[in-house]
PDB file of C-alpha atoms in Angstrom:
ATOM      1  CA  UNK A   1      16.194 -11.779  10.600  1.00 93.00           C
ATOM      2  CA  UNK A   2      15.132  -8.313   9.680  1.00 97.00           C
ATOM      3  CA  UNK A   3      13.823  -6.277  12.596  1.00 98.00           C
ATOM      4  CA  UNK A   4      11.280  -3.268  12.236  1.00 98.00           C
ATOM      5  CA  UNK A   5      11.179  -0.679  14.875  1.00 98.00           C
ATOM      6  CA  UNK A   6       8.155   1.565  14.896  1.00 98.00           C
ATOM      7  CA  UNK A   7       7.686   4.694  16.651  1.00 98.00           C
ATOM      8  CA  UNK A   8       5.819   6.132  18.599  1.00 98.00           C
ATOM      9  CA  UNK A   9       3.933   3.144  20.216  1.00 98.00           C
ATOM     10  CA  UNK A  10       1.081   5.309  21.236  1.00 97.00           C
ATOM     11  CA  UNK A  11      -0.172   8.621  19.889  1.00 97.00           C
ATOM     12  CA  UNK A  12      -3.241  10.802  21.108  1.00 97.00           C
ATOM     13  CA  UNK A  13      -4.394  12.844  18.462  1.00 96.00           C
ATOM     14  CA  UNK A  14      -7.216  15.529  17.788  1.00 96.00           C
ATOM     15  CA  UNK A  15      -9.342  15.215  14.799  1.00 96.00           C
ATOM     16  CA  UNK A  16      -7.872  17.089  11.677  1.00 96.00           C
ATOM     17  CA  UNK A  17      -4.374  16.864  13.211  1.00 97.00           C
ATOM     18  CA  UNK A  18      -1.762  15.123  11.097  1.00 97.00           C
ATOM     19  CA  UNK A  19      -0.033  11.816  12.210  1.00 97.00           C
ATOM     20  CA  UNK A  20       3.235  10.650  11.465  1.00 98.00           C
ATOM     21  CA  UNK A  21       4.384   7.145  12.222  1.00 98.00           C
ATOM     22  CA  UNK A  22       7.907   5.820  11.313  1.00 98.00           C
ATOM     23  CA  UNK A  23       9.306   2.354  10.845  1.00 98.00           C
ATOM     24  CA  UNK A  24      12.970   1.568  10.701  1.00 98.00           C
ATOM     25  CA  UNK A  25      14.293  -1.533   9.153  1.00 98.00           C
ATOM     26  CA  UNK A  26      17.648  -3.240  10.631  1.00 98.00           C
ATOM     27  CA  UNK A  27      18.834  -3.432   7.234  1.00 98.00           C
ATOM     28  CA  UNK A  28      17.931  -2.120   3.720  1.00 98.00           C
ATOM     29  CA  UNK A  29      14.729  -3.648   2.427  1.00 98.00           C
ATOM     30  CA  UNK A  30      14.260  -1.480  -0.658  1.00 98.00           C
ATOM     31  CA  UNK A  31      10.677  -0.626  -1.126  1.00 98.00           C
ATOM     32  CA  UNK A  32       9.512  -3.851   0.242  1.00 98.00           C
ATOM     33  CA  UNK A  33       7.394  -2.226   3.197  1.00 98.00           C
ATOM     34  CA  UNK A  34       3.761  -2.155   3.691  1.00 98.00           C
ATOM     35  CA  UNK A  35       1.297  -0.615   6.255  1.00 98.00           C
ATOM     36  CA  UNK A  36      -1.795  -1.988   7.774  1.00 98.00           C
ATOM     37  CA  UNK A  37      -4.420  -0.517  10.017  1.00 98.00           C
ATOM     38  CA  UNK A  38      -6.118  -2.926  12.584  1.00 98.00           C
ATOM     39  CA  UNK A  39      -9.242  -1.947  14.560  1.00 98.00           C
ATOM     40  CA  UNK A  40     -10.238  -3.820  17.734  1.00 96.00           C
ATOM     41  CA  UNK A  41     -11.595  -7.426  16.985  1.00 95.00           C
ATOM     42  CA  UNK A  42     -11.112  -7.083  13.269  1.00 97.00           C
ATOM     43  CA  UNK A  43      -8.500  -8.404  10.659  1.00 98.00           C
ATOM     44  CA  UNK A  44      -5.816  -6.133   9.645  1.00 98.00           C
ATOM     45  CA  UNK A  45      -6.459  -4.041   6.469  1.00 98.00           C
ATOM     46  CA  UNK A  46      -3.656  -2.929   4.060  1.00 98.00           C
ATOM     47  CA  UNK A  47      -3.303   0.940   3.640  1.00 98.00           C
ATOM     48  CA  UNK A  48      -0.158   1.304   1.680  1.00 98.00           C
ATOM     49  CA  UNK A  49       1.993  -1.291  -0.191  1.00 98.00           C
ATOM     50  CA  UNK A  50       5.685  -1.090  -1.444  1.00 98.00           C
ATOM     51  CA  UNK A  51       6.402   1.993   0.725  1.00 98.00           C
ATOM     52  CA  UNK A  52       4.229   4.473  -1.250  1.00 98.00           C
ATOM     53  CA  UNK A  53       1.844   2.675  -3.538  1.00 98.00           C
ATOM     54  CA  UNK A  54      -1.915   3.461  -2.833  1.00 97.00           C
ATOM     55  CA  UNK A  55      -4.365   0.788  -2.169  1.00 97.00           C
ATOM     56  CA  UNK A  56      -7.822   0.944  -4.060  1.00 96.00           C
ATOM     57  CA  UNK A  57     -10.628   2.091  -1.544  1.00 96.00           C
ATOM     58  CA  UNK A  58      -8.269   3.448   0.980  1.00 98.00           C
ATOM     59  CA  UNK A  59      -8.783   7.244   1.671  1.00 97.00           C
ATOM     60  CA  UNK A  60      -6.153   9.535   0.046  1.00 97.00           C
ATOM     61  CA  UNK A  61      -5.338  10.896   3.529  1.00 97.00           C
ATOM     62  CA  UNK A  62      -3.224   7.722   3.964  1.00 98.00           C
ATOM     63  CA  UNK A  63       0.340   8.263   2.489  1.00 98.00           C
ATOM     64  CA  UNK A  64       3.441   6.401   2.605  1.00 98.00           C
ATOM     65  CA  UNK A  65       7.036   7.268   2.022  1.00 98.00           C
ATOM     66  CA  UNK A  66      10.659   6.111   2.279  1.00 98.00           C
ATOM     67  CA  UNK A  67      13.025   3.497   1.016  1.00 98.00           C
ATOM     68  CA  UNK A  68      15.937   1.448   2.268  1.00 98.00           C
ATOM     69  CA  UNK A  69      15.713   1.424   5.984  1.00 98.00           C
ATOM     70  CA  UNK A  70      13.447   4.563   6.728  1.00 98.00           C
ATOM     71  CA  UNK A  71       9.824   4.588   6.413  1.00 98.00           C
ATOM     72  CA  UNK A  72       6.920   6.890   7.110  1.00 98.00           C
ATOM     73  CA  UNK A  73       3.037   6.570   7.422  1.00 98.00           C
ATOM     74  CA  UNK A  74       1.381   9.993   7.245  1.00 98.00           C
ATOM     75  CA  UNK A  75      -2.290  10.427   7.985  1.00 98.00           C
ATOM     76  CA  UNK A  76      -3.300  13.822   6.862  1.00 96.00           C
ATOM     77  CA  UNK A  77      -6.338  15.333   8.683  1.00 94.00           C
ATOM     78  CA  UNK A  78      -7.094  12.507  11.051  1.00 96.00           C
ATOM     79  CA  UNK A  79     -10.737  11.381  11.140  1.00 97.00           C
ATOM     80  CA  UNK A  80     -12.347   9.735  14.234  1.00 96.00           C
ATOM     81  CA  UNK A  81     -12.741   6.468  12.205  1.00 97.00           C
ATOM     82  CA  UNK A  82      -8.838   6.287  12.090  1.00 98.00           C
ATOM     83  CA  UNK A  83      -8.716   5.156  15.775  1.00 98.00           C
ATOM     84  CA  UNK A  84      -6.668   1.935  15.393  1.00 98.00           C
ATOM     85  CA  UNK A  85      -3.357   0.434  15.598  1.00 98.00           C
ATOM     86  CA  UNK A  86      -1.070   0.632  12.692  1.00 98.00           C
ATOM     87  CA  UNK A  87       1.738  -1.912  11.865  1.00 98.00           C
ATOM     88  CA  UNK A  88       4.450  -1.920   9.195  1.00 98.00           C
ATOM     89  CA  UNK A  89       5.453  -5.173   7.511  1.00 98.00           C
ATOM     90  CA  UNK A  90       8.330  -6.183   5.421  1.00 98.00           C
ATOM     91  CA  UNK A  91       8.485  -8.687   2.749  1.00 97.00           C
ATOM     92  CA  UNK A  92      11.945  -8.402   1.587  1.00 97.00           C
ATOM     93  CA  UNK A  93      13.303 -11.225   3.352  1.00 95.00           C
ATOM     94  CA  UNK A  94      10.877 -13.693   4.791  1.00 96.00           C
ATOM     95  CA  UNK A  95       8.362 -11.509   6.708  1.00 97.00           C
ATOM     96  CA  UNK A  96       8.330  -9.547   9.735  1.00 98.00           C
ATOM     97  CA  UNK A  97       6.006  -6.855  11.422  1.00 98.00           C
ATOM     98  CA  UNK A  98       6.834  -3.712  13.375  1.00 98.00           C
ATOM     99  CA  UNK A  99       5.568  -3.722  16.992  1.00 98.00           C
ATOM    100  CA  UNK A 100       2.431  -1.463  16.162  1.00 98.00           C
ATOM    101  CA  UNK A 101       1.444   2.162  16.990  1.00 98.00           C
ATOM    102  CA  UNK A 102      -1.880   2.706  18.594  1.00 98.00           C
ATOM    103  CA  UNK A 103      -3.579   6.109  17.326  1.00 98.00           C
ATOM    104  CA  UNK A 104      -6.098   7.302  19.908  1.00 97.00           C
ATOM    105  CA  UNK A 105      -8.429  10.247  19.211  1.00 95.00           C
ATOM    106  CA  UNK A 106      -8.462  12.927  21.909  1.00 93.00           C
TER     107      UNK A 106
ATOM    108  CA  UNK B   1     -14.604 -10.506  -4.500  1.00 91.00           C
ATOM    109  CA  UNK B   2     -11.755 -12.583  -2.870  1.00 95.00           C
ATOM    110  CA  UNK B   3     -12.947 -14.296   0.446  1.00 97.00           C
ATOM    111  CA  UNK B   4     -10.685 -16.457   2.854  1.00 97.00           C
ATOM    112  CA  UNK B   5     -12.662 -18.611   5.363  1.00 98.00           C
ATOM    113  CA  UNK B   6     -10.692 -20.346   7.861  1.00 98.00           C
ATOM    114  CA  UNK B   7     -11.422 -22.969  10.542  1.00 97.00           C
ATOM    115  CA  UNK B   8      -9.779 -25.394  13.120  1.00 96.00           C
ATOM    116  CA  UNK B   9      -9.740 -26.446  16.566  1.00 93.00           C
ATOM    117  CA  UNK B  10      -9.793 -23.691  19.108  1.00 92.00           C
ATOM    118  CA  UNK B  11      -8.683 -25.328  22.298  1.00 97.00           C
ATOM    119  CA  UNK B  12      -5.484 -27.398  22.386  1.00 97.00           C
ATOM    120  CA  UNK B  13      -3.647 -29.215  25.369  1.00 98.00           C
ATOM    121  CA  UNK B  14       0.112 -28.623  25.474  1.00 97.00           C
ATOM    122  CA  UNK B  15       2.028 -30.820  23.152  1.00 97.00           C
ATOM    123  CA  UNK B  16      -0.676 -31.303  20.655  1.00 98.00           C
ATOM    124  CA  UNK B  17      -0.745 -30.280  17.269  1.00 98.00           C
ATOM    125  CA  UNK B  18      -2.556 -27.057  16.015  1.00 98.00           C
ATOM    126  CA  UNK B  19      -4.319 -27.549  12.348  1.00 98.00           C
ATOM    127  CA  UNK B  20      -6.069 -24.812  10.553  1.00 98.00           C
ATOM    128  CA  UNK B  21      -7.298 -24.625   7.131  1.00 98.00           C
ATOM    129  CA  UNK B  22      -8.074 -21.680   4.976  1.00 98.00           C
ATOM    130  CA  UNK B  23     -10.382 -21.743   1.858  1.00 97.00           C
ATOM    131  CA  UNK B  24     -10.160 -19.235  -0.722  1.00 96.00           C
ATOM    132  CA  UNK B  25     -13.108 -18.168  -3.065  1.00 95.00           C
ATOM    133  CA  UNK B  26     -13.882 -15.464  -5.476  1.00 93.00           C
ATOM    134  CA  UNK B  27     -10.476 -15.082  -7.143  1.00 88.00           C
ATOM    135  CA  UNK B  28      -7.466 -17.062  -8.511  1.00 88.00           C
ATOM    136  CA  UNK B  29      -5.565 -19.466  -6.403  1.00 89.00           C
ATOM    137  CA  UNK B  30      -2.679 -19.760  -8.680  1.00 89.00           C
ATOM    138  CA  UNK B  31       0.083 -17.060  -8.903  1.00 88.00           C
ATOM    139  CA  UNK B  32       0.051 -15.891  -5.377  1.00 93.00           C
ATOM    140  CA  UNK B  33       1.812 -16.433  -2.034  1.00 95.00           C
ATOM    141  CA  UNK B  34      -0.667 -17.854   0.736  1.00 97.00           C
ATOM    142  CA  UNK B  35       0.315 -16.758   4.257  1.00 98.00           C
ATOM    143  CA  UNK B  36      -0.229 -17.478   8.042  1.00 98.00           C
ATOM    144  CA  UNK B  37      -0.030 -14.804  10.537  1.00 98.00           C
ATOM    145  CA  UNK B  38      -0.696 -14.890  14.346  1.00 98.00           C
ATOM    146  CA  UNK B  39      -1.294 -12.482  17.035  1.00 98.00           C
ATOM    147  CA  UNK B  40      -1.179 -13.471  20.683  1.00 98.00           C
ATOM    148  CA  UNK B  41      -3.841 -11.491  22.958  1.00 97.00           C
ATOM    149  CA  UNK B  42      -3.229  -7.949  23.357  1.00 96.00           C
ATOM    150  CA  UNK B  43       0.032  -8.043  21.196  1.00 97.00           C
ATOM    151  CA  UNK B  44       1.363  -7.458  17.767  1.00 98.00           C
ATOM    152  CA  UNK B  45       1.477  -9.461  14.685  1.00 98.00           C
ATOM    153  CA  UNK B  46       3.816 -12.232  13.988  1.00 98.00           C
ATOM    154  CA  UNK B  47       4.504 -13.674  10.356  1.00 98.00           C
ATOM    155  CA  UNK B  48       4.492 -17.460  10.483  1.00 98.00           C
ATOM    156  CA  UNK B  49       5.200 -18.620   6.925  1.00 98.00           C
ATOM    157  CA  UNK B  50       4.172 -18.657   3.396  1.00 97.00           C
ATOM    158  CA  UNK B  51       3.502 -21.037   0.493  1.00 96.00           C
ATOM    159  CA  UNK B  52       3.523 -20.579  -3.307  1.00 92.00           C
ATOM    160  CA  UNK B  53       2.519 -23.082  -5.621  1.00 82.00           C
ATOM    161  CA  UNK B  54       5.661 -23.043  -7.831  1.00 78.00           C
ATOM    162  CA  UNK B  55       8.288 -21.550  -5.270  1.00 66.00           C
ATOM    163  CA  UNK B  56       7.739 -23.921  -2.107  1.00 92.00           C
ATOM    164  CA  UNK B  57       7.451 -22.568   1.392  1.00 96.00           C
ATOM    165  CA  UNK B  58       9.328 -20.076   3.671  1.00 96.00           C
ATOM    166  CA  UNK B  59       8.870 -20.207   7.383  1.00 97.00           C
ATOM    167  CA  UNK B  60       9.595 -17.709  10.356  1.00 98.00           C
ATOM    168  CA  UNK B  61      13.040 -19.194  11.681  1.00 97.00           C
ATOM    169  CA  UNK B  62      11.857 -19.180  15.490  1.00 97.00           C
ATOM    170  CA  UNK B  63       8.919 -21.490  14.255  1.00 97.00           C
ATOM    171  CA  UNK B  64      10.674 -23.401  11.490  1.00 96.00           C
ATOM    172  CA  UNK B  65      11.174 -26.604  13.252  1.00 97.00           C
ATOM    173  CA  UNK B  66       7.480 -26.958  14.213  1.00 98.00           C
ATOM    174  CA  UNK B  67       5.593 -25.442  11.322  1.00 98.00           C
ATOM    175  CA  UNK B  68       4.304 -26.860   7.913  1.00 97.00           C
ATOM    176  CA  UNK B  69       2.365 -25.033   5.457  1.00 96.00           C
ATOM    177  CA  UNK B  70       0.624 -27.102   2.781  1.00 94.00           C
ATOM    178  CA  UNK B  71      -1.921 -26.605  -0.108  1.00 92.00           C
ATOM    179  CA  UNK B  72      -4.649 -28.543  -1.756  1.00 89.00           C
ATOM    180  CA  UNK B  73      -4.940 -26.783  -5.103  1.00 87.00           C
ATOM    181  CA  UNK B  74      -8.021 -28.819  -6.159  1.00 88.00           C
ATOM    182  CA  UNK B  75      -9.847 -27.425  -3.231  1.00 92.00           C
ATOM    183  CA  UNK B  76      -8.214 -23.857  -3.415  1.00 93.00           C
ATOM    184  CA  UNK B  77      -7.342 -24.608   0.218  1.00 95.00           C
ATOM    185  CA  UNK B  78      -4.037 -24.209   2.283  1.00 96.00           C
ATOM    186  CA  UNK B  79      -3.247 -25.326   5.679  1.00 97.00           C
ATOM    187  CA  UNK B  80      -1.189 -24.563   8.813  1.00 98.00           C
ATOM    188  CA  UNK B  81       0.137 -27.176  11.095  1.00 98.00           C
ATOM    189  CA  UNK B  82       2.093 -26.290  14.234  1.00 98.00           C
ATOM    190  CA  UNK B  83       3.542 -29.147  16.463  1.00 98.00           C
ATOM    191  CA  UNK B  84       4.162 -29.386  19.969  1.00 98.00           C
ATOM    192  CA  UNK B  85       2.144 -26.383  20.885  1.00 98.00           C
ATOM    193  CA  UNK B  86       2.542 -24.633  24.308  1.00 98.00           C
ATOM    194  CA  UNK B  87       0.803 -21.526  26.144  1.00 98.00           C
ATOM    195  CA  UNK B  88       3.170 -19.177  24.142  1.00 98.00           C
ATOM    196  CA  UNK B  89       1.282 -20.478  20.920  1.00 98.00           C
ATOM    197  CA  UNK B  90      -2.108 -19.011  22.124  1.00 98.00           C
ATOM    198  CA  UNK B  91      -3.108 -16.450  19.550  1.00 98.00           C
ATOM    199  CA  UNK B  92      -5.489 -15.513  16.920  1.00 98.00           C
ATOM    200  CA  UNK B  93      -4.257 -17.082  13.702  1.00 98.00           C
ATOM    201  CA  UNK B  94      -4.984 -15.472  10.342  1.00 98.00           C
ATOM    202  CA  UNK B  95      -4.663 -16.627   6.858  1.00 98.00           C
ATOM    203  CA  UNK B  96      -3.879 -14.088   4.195  1.00 98.00           C
ATOM    204  CA  UNK B  97      -3.203 -13.821   0.465  1.00 97.00           C
ATOM    205  CA  UNK B  98       0.057 -12.410  -0.935  1.00 95.00           C
ATOM    206  CA  UNK B  99       3.269 -11.157   0.359  1.00 94.00           C
ATOM    207  CA  UNK B 100       1.399  -8.043   0.626  1.00 96.00           C
ATOM    208  CA  UNK B 101      -1.466  -9.366   2.679  1.00 96.00           C
ATOM    209  CA  UNK B 102      -4.213  -7.706   0.704  1.00 96.00           C
ATOM    210  CA  UNK B 103      -7.126 -10.332   1.765  1.00 97.00           C
ATOM    211  CA  UNK B 104      -7.339 -11.738   5.196  1.00 98.00           C
ATOM    212  CA  UNK B 105      -9.519 -14.641   6.735  1.00 98.00           C
ATOM    213  CA  UNK B 106     -11.566 -13.698   9.796  1.00 98.00           C
ATOM    214  CA  UNK B 107      -9.098 -15.110  12.455  1.00 98.00           C
ATOM    215  CA  UNK B 108      -9.241 -18.111  14.488  1.00 98.00           C
ATOM    216  CA  UNK B 109      -8.530 -17.878  18.241  1.00 98.00           C
ATOM    217  CA  UNK B 110      -6.453 -20.830  19.393  1.00 98.00           C
ATOM    218  CA  UNK B 111      -5.985 -21.403  23.100  1.00 98.00           C
ATOM    219  CA  UNK B 112      -3.372 -23.625  24.395  1.00 98.00           C
ATOM    220  CA  UNK B 113      -4.240 -24.730  28.036  1.00 97.00           C
ATOM    221  CA  UNK B 114      -4.122 -27.798  30.040  1.00 95.00           C
TER     222      UNK B 114
END
């Protein structure tokens, strides 16, 4: 089973600040890594697919990068509405999710 | 647009079988993987398994002995069965479209309690 390790688990950030979330896979998964945003009492929403591909309707401040075992989600110029928990997910071998990163607005 | 509507029993006793169904509307049912994911209260997401009309099923190894995902193509529906549930199976269960879960159901809270 491929394990995804996300860091940090929690981040408190001021608006307009840049946020960086990392996801490390226990073995190489190519670019089969996706990022989701989940707000309280809502279903998750996909932000980035295949490591760096944008999703229609998702603000351009959300950017993904990486390949192999190391991946990054960057939120440029954080907005208040970005307060949420973020998850990475691999689809290279079955499916697994990272533990999540909660982003709080200061 | 694509919508996923899910339903099923929300309260089960230990050892019973969890059954959920997800209906897909507004888009093609063919050509996609259809996925089930769950989230225990206050915890993270767990991938349960997927089905593809031409490629069969794949399951989380930790649940494989208890899980069945099936599809009714004529109704654009797919289902999840999880046998011998325990309190550890208490979670919000989501259905989703694709290996990249681009569309999600609204979630169903299933509580297992005696």
